[in-house]
Tab-separated table of C-alpha atoms in Angstrom:
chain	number	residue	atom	x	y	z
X	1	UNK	CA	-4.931	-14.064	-25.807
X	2	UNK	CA	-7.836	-13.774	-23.471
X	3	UNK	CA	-8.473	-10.492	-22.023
X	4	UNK	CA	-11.083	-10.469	-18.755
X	5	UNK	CA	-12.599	-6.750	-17.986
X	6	UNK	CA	-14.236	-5.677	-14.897
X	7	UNK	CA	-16.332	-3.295	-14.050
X	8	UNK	CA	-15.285	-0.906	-11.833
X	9	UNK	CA	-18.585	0.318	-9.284
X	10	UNK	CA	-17.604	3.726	-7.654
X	11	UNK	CA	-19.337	4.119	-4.015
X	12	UNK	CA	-19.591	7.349	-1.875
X	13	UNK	CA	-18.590	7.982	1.563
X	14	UNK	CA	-20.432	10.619	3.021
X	15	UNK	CA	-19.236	9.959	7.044
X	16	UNK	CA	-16.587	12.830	8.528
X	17	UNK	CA	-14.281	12.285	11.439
X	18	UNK	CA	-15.315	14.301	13.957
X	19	UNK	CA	-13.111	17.573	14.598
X	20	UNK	CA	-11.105	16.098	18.077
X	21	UNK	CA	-9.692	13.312	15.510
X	22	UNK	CA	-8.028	16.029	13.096
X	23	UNK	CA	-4.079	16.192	13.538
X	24	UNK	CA	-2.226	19.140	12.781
X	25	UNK	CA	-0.397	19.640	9.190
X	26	UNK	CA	2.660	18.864	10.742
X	27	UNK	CA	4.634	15.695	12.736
X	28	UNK	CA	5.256	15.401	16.176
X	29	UNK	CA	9.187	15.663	17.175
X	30	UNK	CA	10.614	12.520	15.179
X	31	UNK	CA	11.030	9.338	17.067
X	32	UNK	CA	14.589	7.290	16.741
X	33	UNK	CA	14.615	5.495	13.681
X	34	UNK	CA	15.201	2.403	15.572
X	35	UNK	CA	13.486	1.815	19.117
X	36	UNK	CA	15.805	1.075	22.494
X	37	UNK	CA	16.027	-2.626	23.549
X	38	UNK	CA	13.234	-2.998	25.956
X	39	UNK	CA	10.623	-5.427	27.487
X	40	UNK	CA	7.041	-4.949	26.026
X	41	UNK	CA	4.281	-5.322	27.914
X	42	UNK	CA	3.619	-8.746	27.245
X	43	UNK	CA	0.395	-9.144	25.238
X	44	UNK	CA	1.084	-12.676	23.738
X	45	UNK	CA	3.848	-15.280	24.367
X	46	UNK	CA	5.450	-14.635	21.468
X	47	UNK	CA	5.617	-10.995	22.140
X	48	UNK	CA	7.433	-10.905	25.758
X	49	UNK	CA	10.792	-10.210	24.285
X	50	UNK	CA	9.980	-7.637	21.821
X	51	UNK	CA	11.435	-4.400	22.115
X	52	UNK	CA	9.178	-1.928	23.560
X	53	UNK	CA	7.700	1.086	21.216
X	54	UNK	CA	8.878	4.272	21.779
X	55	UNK	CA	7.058	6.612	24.667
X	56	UNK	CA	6.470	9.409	22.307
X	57	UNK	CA	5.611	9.293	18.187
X	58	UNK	CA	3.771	11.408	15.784
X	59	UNK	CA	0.018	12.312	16.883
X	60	UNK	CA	-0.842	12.570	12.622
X	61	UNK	CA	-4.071	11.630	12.403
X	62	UNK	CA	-5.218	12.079	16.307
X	63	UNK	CA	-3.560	12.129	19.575
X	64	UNK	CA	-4.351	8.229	20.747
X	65	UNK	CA	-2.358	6.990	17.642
X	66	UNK	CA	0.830	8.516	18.696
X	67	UNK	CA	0.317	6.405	22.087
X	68	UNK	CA	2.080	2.906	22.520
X	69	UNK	CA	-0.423	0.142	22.871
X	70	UNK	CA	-3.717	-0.969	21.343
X	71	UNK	CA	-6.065	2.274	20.621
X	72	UNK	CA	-9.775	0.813	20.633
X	73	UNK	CA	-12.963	2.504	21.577
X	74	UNK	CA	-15.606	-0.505	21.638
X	75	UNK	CA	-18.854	0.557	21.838
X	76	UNK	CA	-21.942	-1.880	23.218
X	77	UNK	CA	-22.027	-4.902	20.641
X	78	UNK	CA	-18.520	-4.347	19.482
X	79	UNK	CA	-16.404	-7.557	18.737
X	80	UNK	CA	-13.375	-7.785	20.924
X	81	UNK	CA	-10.160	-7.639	19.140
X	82	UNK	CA	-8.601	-11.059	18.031
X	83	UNK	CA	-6.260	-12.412	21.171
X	84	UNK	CA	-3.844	-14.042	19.025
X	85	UNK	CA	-1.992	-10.559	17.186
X	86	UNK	CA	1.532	-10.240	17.487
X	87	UNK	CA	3.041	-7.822	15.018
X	88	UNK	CA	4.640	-4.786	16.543
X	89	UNK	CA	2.639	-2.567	15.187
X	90	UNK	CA	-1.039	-2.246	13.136
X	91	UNK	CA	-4.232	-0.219	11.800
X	92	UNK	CA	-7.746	-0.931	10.835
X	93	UNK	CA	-8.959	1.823	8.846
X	94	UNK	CA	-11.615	2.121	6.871
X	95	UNK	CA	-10.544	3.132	3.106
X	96	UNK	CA	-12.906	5.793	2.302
X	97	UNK	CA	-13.758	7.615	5.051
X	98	UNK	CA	-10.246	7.662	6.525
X	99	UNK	CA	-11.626	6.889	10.026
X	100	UNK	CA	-9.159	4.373	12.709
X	101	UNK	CA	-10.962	1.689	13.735
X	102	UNK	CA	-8.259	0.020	16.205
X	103	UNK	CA	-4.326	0.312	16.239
X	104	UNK	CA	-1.434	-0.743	17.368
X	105	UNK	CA	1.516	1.799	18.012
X	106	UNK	CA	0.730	3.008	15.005
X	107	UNK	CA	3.569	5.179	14.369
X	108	UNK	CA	6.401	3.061	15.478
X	109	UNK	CA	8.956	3.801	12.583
X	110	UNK	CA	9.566	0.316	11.151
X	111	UNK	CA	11.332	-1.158	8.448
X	112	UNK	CA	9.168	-1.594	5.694
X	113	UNK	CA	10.606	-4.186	3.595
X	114	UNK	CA	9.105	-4.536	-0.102
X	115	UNK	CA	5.791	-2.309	1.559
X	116	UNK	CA	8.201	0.472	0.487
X	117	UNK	CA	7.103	-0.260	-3.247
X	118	UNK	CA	3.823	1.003	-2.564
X	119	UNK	CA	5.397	4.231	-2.716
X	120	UNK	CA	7.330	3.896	-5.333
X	121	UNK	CA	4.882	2.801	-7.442
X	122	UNK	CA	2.424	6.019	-6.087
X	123	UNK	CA	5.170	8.309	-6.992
X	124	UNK	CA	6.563	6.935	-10.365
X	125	UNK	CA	3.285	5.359	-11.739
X	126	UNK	CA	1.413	8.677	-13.194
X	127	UNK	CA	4.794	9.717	-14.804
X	128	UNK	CA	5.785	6.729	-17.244
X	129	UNK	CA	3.113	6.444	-19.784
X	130	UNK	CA	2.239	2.251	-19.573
X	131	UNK	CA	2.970	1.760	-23.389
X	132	UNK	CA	6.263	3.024	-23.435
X	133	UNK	CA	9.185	0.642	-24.316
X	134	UNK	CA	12.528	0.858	-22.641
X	135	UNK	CA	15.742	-1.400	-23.168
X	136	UNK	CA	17.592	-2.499	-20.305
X	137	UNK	CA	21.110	-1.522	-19.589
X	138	UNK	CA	23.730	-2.493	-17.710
X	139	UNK	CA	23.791	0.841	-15.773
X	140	UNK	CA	20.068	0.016	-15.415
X	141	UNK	CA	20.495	-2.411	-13.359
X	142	UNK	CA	23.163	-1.228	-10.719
X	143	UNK	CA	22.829	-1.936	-7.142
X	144	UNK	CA	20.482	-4.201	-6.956
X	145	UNK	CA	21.152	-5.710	-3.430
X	146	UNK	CA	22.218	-9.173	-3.058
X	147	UNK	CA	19.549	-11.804	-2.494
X	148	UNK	CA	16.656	-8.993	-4.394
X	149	UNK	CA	13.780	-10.902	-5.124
X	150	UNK	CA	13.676	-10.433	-8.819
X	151	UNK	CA	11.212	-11.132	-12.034
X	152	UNK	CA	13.887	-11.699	-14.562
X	153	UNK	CA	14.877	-8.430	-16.283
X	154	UNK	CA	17.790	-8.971	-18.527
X	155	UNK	CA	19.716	-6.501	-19.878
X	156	UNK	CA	19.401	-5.667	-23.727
X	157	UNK	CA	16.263	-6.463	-23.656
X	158	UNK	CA	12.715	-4.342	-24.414
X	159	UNK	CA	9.970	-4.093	-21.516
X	160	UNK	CA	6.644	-1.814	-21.353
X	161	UNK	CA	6.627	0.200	-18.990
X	162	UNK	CA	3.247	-2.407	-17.889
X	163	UNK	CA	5.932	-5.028	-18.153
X	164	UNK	CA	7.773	-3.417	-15.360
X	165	UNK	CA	4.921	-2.757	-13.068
X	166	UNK	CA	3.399	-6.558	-13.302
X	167	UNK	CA	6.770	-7.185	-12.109
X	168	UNK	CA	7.296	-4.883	-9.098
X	169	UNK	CA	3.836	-5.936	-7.866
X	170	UNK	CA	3.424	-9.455	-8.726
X	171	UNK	CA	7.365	-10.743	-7.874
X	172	UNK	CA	8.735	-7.488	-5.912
X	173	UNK	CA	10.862	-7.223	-8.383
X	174	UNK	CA	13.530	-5.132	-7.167
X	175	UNK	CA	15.338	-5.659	-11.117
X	176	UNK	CA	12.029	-3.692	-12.126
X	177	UNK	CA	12.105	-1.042	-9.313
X	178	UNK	CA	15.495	-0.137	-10.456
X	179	UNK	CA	14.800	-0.154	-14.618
X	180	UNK	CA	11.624	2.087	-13.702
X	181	UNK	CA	13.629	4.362	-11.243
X	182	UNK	CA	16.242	4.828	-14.123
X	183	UNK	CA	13.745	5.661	-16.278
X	184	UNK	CA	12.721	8.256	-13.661
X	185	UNK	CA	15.935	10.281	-13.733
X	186	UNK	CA	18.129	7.443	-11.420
X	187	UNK	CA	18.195	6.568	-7.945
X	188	UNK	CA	18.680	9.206	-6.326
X	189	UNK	CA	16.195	11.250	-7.969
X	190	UNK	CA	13.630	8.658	-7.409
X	191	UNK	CA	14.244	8.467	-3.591
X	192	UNK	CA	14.049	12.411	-3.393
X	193	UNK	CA	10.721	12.158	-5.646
X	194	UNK	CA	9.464	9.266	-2.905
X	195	UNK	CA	10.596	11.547	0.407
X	196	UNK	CA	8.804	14.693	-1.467
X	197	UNK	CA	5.677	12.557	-1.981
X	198	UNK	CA	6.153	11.064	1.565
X	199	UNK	CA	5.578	14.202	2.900
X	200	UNK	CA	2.825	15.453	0.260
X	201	UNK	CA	0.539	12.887	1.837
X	202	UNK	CA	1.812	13.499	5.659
X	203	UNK	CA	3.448	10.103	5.605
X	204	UNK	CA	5.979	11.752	7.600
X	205	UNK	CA	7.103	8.529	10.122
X	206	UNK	CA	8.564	7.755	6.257
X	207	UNK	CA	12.290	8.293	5.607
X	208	UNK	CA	13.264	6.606	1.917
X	209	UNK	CA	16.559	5.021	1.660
X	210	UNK	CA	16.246	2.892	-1.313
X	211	UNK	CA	13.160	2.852	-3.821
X	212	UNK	CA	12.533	-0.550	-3.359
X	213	UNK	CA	12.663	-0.754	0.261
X	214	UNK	CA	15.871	-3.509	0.392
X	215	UNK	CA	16.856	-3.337	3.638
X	216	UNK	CA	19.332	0.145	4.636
X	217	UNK	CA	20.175	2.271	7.578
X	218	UNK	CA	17.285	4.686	8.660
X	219	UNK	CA	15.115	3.178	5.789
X	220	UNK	CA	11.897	2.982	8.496
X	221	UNK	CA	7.885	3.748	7.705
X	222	UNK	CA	4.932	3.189	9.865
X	223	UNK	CA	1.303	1.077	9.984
X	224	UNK	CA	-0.335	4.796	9.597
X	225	UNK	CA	1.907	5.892	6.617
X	226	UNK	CA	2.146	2.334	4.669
X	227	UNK	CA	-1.918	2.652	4.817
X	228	UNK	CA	-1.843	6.257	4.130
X	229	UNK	CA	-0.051	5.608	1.051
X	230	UNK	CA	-1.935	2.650	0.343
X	231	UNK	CA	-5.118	4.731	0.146
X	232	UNK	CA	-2.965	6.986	-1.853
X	233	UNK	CA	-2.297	4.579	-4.577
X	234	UNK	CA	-5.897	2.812	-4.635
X	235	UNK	CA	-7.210	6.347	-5.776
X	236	UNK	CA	-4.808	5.513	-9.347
X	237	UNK	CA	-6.602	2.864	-11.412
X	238	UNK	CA	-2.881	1.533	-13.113
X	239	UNK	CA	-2.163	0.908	-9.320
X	240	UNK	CA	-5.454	-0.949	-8.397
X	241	UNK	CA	-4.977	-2.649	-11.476
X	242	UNK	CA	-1.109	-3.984	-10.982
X	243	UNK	CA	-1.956	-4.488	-6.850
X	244	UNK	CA	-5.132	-6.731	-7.695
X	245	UNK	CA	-3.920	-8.838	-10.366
X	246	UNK	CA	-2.714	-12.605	-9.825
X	247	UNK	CA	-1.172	-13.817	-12.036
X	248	UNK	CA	0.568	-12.464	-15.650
X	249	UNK	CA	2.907	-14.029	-18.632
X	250	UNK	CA	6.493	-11.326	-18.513
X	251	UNK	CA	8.373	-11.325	-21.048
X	252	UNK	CA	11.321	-13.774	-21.841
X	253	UNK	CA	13.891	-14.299	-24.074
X	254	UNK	CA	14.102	-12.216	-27.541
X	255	UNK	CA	15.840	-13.774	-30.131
X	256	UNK	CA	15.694	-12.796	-33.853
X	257	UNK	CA	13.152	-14.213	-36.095
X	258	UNK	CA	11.357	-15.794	-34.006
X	259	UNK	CA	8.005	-14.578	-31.180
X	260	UNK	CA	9.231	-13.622	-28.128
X	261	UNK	CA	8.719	-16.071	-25.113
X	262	UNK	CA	6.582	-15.388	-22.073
X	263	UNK	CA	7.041	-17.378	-18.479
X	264	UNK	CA	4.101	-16.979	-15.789
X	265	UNK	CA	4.265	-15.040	-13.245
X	266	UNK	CA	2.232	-15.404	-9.769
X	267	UNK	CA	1.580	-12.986	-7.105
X	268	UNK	CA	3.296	-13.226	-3.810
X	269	UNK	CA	-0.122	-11.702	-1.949
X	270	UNK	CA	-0.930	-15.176	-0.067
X	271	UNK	CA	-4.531	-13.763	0.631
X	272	UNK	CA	-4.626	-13.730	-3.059
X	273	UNK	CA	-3.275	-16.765	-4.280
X	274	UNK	CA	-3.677	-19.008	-1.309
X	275	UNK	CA	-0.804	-19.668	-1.997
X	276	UNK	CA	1.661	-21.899	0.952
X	277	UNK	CA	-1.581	-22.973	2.498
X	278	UNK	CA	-3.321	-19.793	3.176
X	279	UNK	CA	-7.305	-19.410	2.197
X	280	UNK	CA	-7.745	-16.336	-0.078
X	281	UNK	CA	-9.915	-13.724	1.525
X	282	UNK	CA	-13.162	-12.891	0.453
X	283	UNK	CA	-13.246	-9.371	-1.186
X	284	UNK	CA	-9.118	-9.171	-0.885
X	285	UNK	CA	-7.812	-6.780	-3.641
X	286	UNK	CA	-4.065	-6.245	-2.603
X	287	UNK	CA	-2.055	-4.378	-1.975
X	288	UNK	CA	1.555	-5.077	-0.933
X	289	UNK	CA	3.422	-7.400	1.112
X	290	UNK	CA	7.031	-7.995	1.616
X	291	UNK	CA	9.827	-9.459	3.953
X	292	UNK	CA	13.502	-8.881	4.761
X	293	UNK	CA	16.189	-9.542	7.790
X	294	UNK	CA	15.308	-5.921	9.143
X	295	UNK	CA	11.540	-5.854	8.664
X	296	UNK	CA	10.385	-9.408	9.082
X	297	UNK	CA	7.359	-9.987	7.374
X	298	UNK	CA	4.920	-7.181	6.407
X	299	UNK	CA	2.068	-6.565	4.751
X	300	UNK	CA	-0.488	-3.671	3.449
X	301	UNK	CA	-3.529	-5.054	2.567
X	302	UNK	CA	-7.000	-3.905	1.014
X	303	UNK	CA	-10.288	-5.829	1.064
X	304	UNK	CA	-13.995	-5.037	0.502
X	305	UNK	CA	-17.225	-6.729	1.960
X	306	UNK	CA	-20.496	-5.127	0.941
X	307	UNK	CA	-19.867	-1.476	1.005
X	308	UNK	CA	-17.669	-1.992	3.328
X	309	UNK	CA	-13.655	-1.051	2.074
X	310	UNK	CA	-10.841	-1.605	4.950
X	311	UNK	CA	-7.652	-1.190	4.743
X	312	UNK	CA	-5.035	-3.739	7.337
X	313	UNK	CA	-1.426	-2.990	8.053
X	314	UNK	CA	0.759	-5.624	9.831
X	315	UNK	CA	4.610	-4.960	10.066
X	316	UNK	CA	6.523	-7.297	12.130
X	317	UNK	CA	4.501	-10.305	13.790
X	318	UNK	CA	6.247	-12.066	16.763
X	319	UNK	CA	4.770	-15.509	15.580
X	320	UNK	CA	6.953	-17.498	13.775
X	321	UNK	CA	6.057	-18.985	10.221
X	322	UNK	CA	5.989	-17.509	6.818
X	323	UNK	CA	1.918	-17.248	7.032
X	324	UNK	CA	1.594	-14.889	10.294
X	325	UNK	CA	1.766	-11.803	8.834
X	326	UNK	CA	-1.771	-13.085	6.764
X	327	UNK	CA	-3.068	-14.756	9.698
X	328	UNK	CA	-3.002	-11.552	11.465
X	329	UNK	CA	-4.055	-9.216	8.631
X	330	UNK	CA	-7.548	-11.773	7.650
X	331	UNK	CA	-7.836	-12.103	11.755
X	332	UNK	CA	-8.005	-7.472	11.507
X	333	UNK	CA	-9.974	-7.457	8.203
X	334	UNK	CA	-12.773	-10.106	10.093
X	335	UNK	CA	-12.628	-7.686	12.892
X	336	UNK	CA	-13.059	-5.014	10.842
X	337	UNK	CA	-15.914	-5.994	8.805
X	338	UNK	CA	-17.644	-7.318	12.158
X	339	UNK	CA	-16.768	-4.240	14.202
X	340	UNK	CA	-18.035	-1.449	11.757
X	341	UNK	CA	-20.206	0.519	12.966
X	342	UNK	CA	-19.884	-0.348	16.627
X	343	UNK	CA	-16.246	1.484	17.373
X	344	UNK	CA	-15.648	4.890	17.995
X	345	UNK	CA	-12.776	5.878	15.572
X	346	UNK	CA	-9.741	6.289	17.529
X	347	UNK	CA	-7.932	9.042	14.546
X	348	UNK	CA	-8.191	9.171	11.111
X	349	UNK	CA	-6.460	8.948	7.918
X	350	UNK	CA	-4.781	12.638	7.462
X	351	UNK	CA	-6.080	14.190	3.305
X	352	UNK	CA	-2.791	15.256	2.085
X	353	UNK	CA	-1.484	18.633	2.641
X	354	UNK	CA	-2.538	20.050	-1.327
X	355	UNK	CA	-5.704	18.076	-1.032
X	356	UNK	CA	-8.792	20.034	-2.142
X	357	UNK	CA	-10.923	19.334	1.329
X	358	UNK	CA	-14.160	20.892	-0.080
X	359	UNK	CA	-16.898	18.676	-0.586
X	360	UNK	CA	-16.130	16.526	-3.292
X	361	UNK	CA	-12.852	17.741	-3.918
X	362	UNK	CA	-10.602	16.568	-7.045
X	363	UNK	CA	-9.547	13.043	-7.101
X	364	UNK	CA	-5.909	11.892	-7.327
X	365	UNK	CA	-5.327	11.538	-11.405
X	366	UNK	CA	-3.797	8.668	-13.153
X	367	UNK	CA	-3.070	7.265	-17.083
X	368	UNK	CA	-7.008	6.372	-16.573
X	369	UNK	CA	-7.843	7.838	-19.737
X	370	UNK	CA	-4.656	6.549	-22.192
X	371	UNK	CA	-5.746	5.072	-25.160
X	372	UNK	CA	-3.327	2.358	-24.154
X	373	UNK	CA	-5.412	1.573	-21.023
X	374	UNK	CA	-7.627	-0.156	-23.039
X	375	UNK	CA	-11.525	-0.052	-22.948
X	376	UNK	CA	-13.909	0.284	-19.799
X	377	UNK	CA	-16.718	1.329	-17.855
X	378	UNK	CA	-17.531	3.740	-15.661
X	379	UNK	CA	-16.505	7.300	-17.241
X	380	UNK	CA	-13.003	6.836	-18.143
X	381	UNK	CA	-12.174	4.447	-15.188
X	382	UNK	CA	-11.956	1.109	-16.445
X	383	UNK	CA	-9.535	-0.931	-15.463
X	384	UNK	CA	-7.184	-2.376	-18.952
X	385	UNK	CA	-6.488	-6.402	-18.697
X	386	UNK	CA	-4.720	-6.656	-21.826
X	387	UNK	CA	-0.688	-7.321	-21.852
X	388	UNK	CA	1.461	-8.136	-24.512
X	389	UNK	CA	2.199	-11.875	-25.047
X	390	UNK	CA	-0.752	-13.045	-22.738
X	391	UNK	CA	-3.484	-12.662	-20.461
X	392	UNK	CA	-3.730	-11.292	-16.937
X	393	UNK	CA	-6.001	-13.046	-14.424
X	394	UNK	CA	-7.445	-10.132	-12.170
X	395	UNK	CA	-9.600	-10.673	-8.864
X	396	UNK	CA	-12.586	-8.468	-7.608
X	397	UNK	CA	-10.052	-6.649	-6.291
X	398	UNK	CA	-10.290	-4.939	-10.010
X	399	UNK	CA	-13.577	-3.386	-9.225
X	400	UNK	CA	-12.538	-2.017	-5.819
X	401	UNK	CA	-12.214	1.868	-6.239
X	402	UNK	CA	-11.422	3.914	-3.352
X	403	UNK	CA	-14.139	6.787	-3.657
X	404	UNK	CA	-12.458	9.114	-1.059
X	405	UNK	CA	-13.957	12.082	0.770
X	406	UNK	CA	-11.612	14.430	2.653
X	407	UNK	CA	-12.840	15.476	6.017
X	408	UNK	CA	-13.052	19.398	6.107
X	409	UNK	CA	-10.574	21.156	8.407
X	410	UNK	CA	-12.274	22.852	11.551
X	411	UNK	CA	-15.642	21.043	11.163
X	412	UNK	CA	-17.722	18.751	13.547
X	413	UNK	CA	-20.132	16.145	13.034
X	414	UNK	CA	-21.269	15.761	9.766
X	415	UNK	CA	-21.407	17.987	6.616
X	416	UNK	CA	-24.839	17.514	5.382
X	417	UNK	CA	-23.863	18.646	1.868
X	418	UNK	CA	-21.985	14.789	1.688
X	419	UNK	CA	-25.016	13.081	2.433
């Protein structure tokens, strides 16, 4: 078995958003879950019979993103925005500093499709050590919806917790999401965990449903929160490692006597893979994408170019074809990269509500330091490539490490103390 280790490079932000740009700690009244029938204004073709956003949603993070419409402040030099984006709603944001570089009625409460993982994973992740072993039951596996995308968990047999994960992330396993959640206390524990956590980190356009976001009633998130918790999870080194990785052998049949067999398994990240004709992006390093009747396609995804770390939500593209929602995602993160710099942030990525906003306050913790992470670099934060029964190809996305710096509360302009 070949293992493959990457260094992990940790780089400070030291830019704060200025003071107009800080929300309050709490929402804005809550929108209806699911938007009136409507005529949008029409900003493509394929977006002139898409049902309009709703006039009023959550001001988290800054009064322009609770507006409908594209939020953009260009400043002289500034790239215009691409003219061919169609999703219903989307961010730009930059991952460590929190700051909004465009949007796109970016709290319209969506379906999030298998984007709802993210937050399962950010919420059950630090509590199920990676080594442990768990056999599958039938009760395990209850309600798994019809037509799941699965990995191939059968019941009476063992799995790693690290099993499990490579399978929520690389297949969207909802058979895993449901093995882990039961290992978590059950279902409905696990949603109550997710809606606690929702609301830890002010994702609070977020109302769980089911842990592994298979389409439900009321199930919606947003652009802001899917990147909110996005930025959440990249702060966990199990999570950057499971979001960043490829491609994995999961474990197969057991029989007696004889070495367990192991079947490949790919990622579904077409950004990553290249997968169904799509380029990989340079500097890509996940995170999450999914698609169901409700949702249509979305996608969460992180990417760094330089120094540079962005983070691109898409939910919903008008434009037909399995490849829009990465179209318009690489189309944001080119923007992004270009545009840096030369916007004026229109909001910001809220801290959540515990969060230590001193300078330099306490990162989010992880199993970083479990012997059965594996060796590293970096003080403890390596990221472990090993898995039972064969080797895990992992991008640069391994090394990217969300070094986040909390605005402080009540401040403008810059705290020289960050520089």
């Amino acid at each position: 078995m070949s293992v493959k280790k990457t260094a992990l490079t940790v780089l400070s932000a030291a830019l704060l958003v200025p003071a107009m740009f800080v929300a309050p700690a709490h929402a804005a009244p809550t929108p209806p879950a699911q938007p009136a029938d409507g005529k949008a204004p029409p900003t493509t073709p394929d977006a002139k019979a898409a049902p309009a956003p709703p006039a009023a949603m959550s001001t988290v993070g800054g009064a322009l993103l609770g507006q409908p419409g594209t939020q953009v402040n260009l400043l002289p030099g500034a790239p215009a925005l691409p003219t061919n984006l169609t999703g219903r709603s989307w961010i730009v944001a930059d991952a460590e500093t929190g700051e909004v570089l465009a949007s796109h009625n970016a709290h319209w409460r969506l379906p999030p499709a298998s984007t709802m993982k993210m937050l399962f994973a950010d919420t059950v992740l630090p509590g199920l050590p990676k080594d442990q072993v768990h056999k599958v039951t039938d009760k395990d596996m209850e309600g798994v919806g019809p037509g799941s995308s699965l990995v191939g968990v059968k019941e009476d047999l063992e799995y790693t917790v690290h099993d499990l994960w490579l399978g929520v992330f690389l297949r969207s396993g909802n058979d895993a999401v449901h093995v882990l959640s039961a290992m978590n206390g059950g279902i409905e524990k696990t949603v109550k965990d997710m809606q606690a956590h929702a609301e830890e980190l002010q994702a609070l356009d977020t109302h769980v449903v089911s842990p592994d976001g298979y389409d439900a009633p009321e199930q919606v998130s947003s652009a802001y929160d899917l990147t909110l918790v996005a930025r959440s999870g990249l702060q966990k080194q199990d999570f950057r490692e499971y979001c960043g990785t490829v491609g994995a052998k999961f474990p197969g049949k057991q029989e007696a006597g004889k070495p367990r067999e192991y079947f490949e398994i790919q990622n579904t990240n077409r950004l990553m893979t290249g997968a169904g004709g799509i380029s990989p992006y340079k500097g890509i390093a996940g995170v999450k994408n999914g698609n169901t009747t409700m949702a249509g396609a979305t996608f969460t995804g992180a990417a760094q170019q330089g120094s540079r770390k962005l983070l691109v939500t898409v939910m919903n593209p008008g434009a037909g074809g399995a490849n829009s929602v990465y179209e318009e995602t690489a189309a944001l993160f080119d923007w992004g990269f270009a545009a840096a710099g030369k916007v004026k942030p229109v909001g910001e990525l809220v801290p959540p509500k515990s969060a230590d906003t001193r300078p330099h306050g306490s990162p989010a913790q992880s199993h970083e330091n479990d012997a059965a992470a594996g060796g590293g670099s970096g003080g403890g934060i390596g990221t472990a490539l090993g898995v039972a029964g064969g080797a895990l190809a992992v991008l640069a996305g391994g090394a990217f490490v969300v070094n986040r710096r909390w605005p402080l509360r009540g401040r403008r302009g810059r705290d020289e103390d960050w520089v």
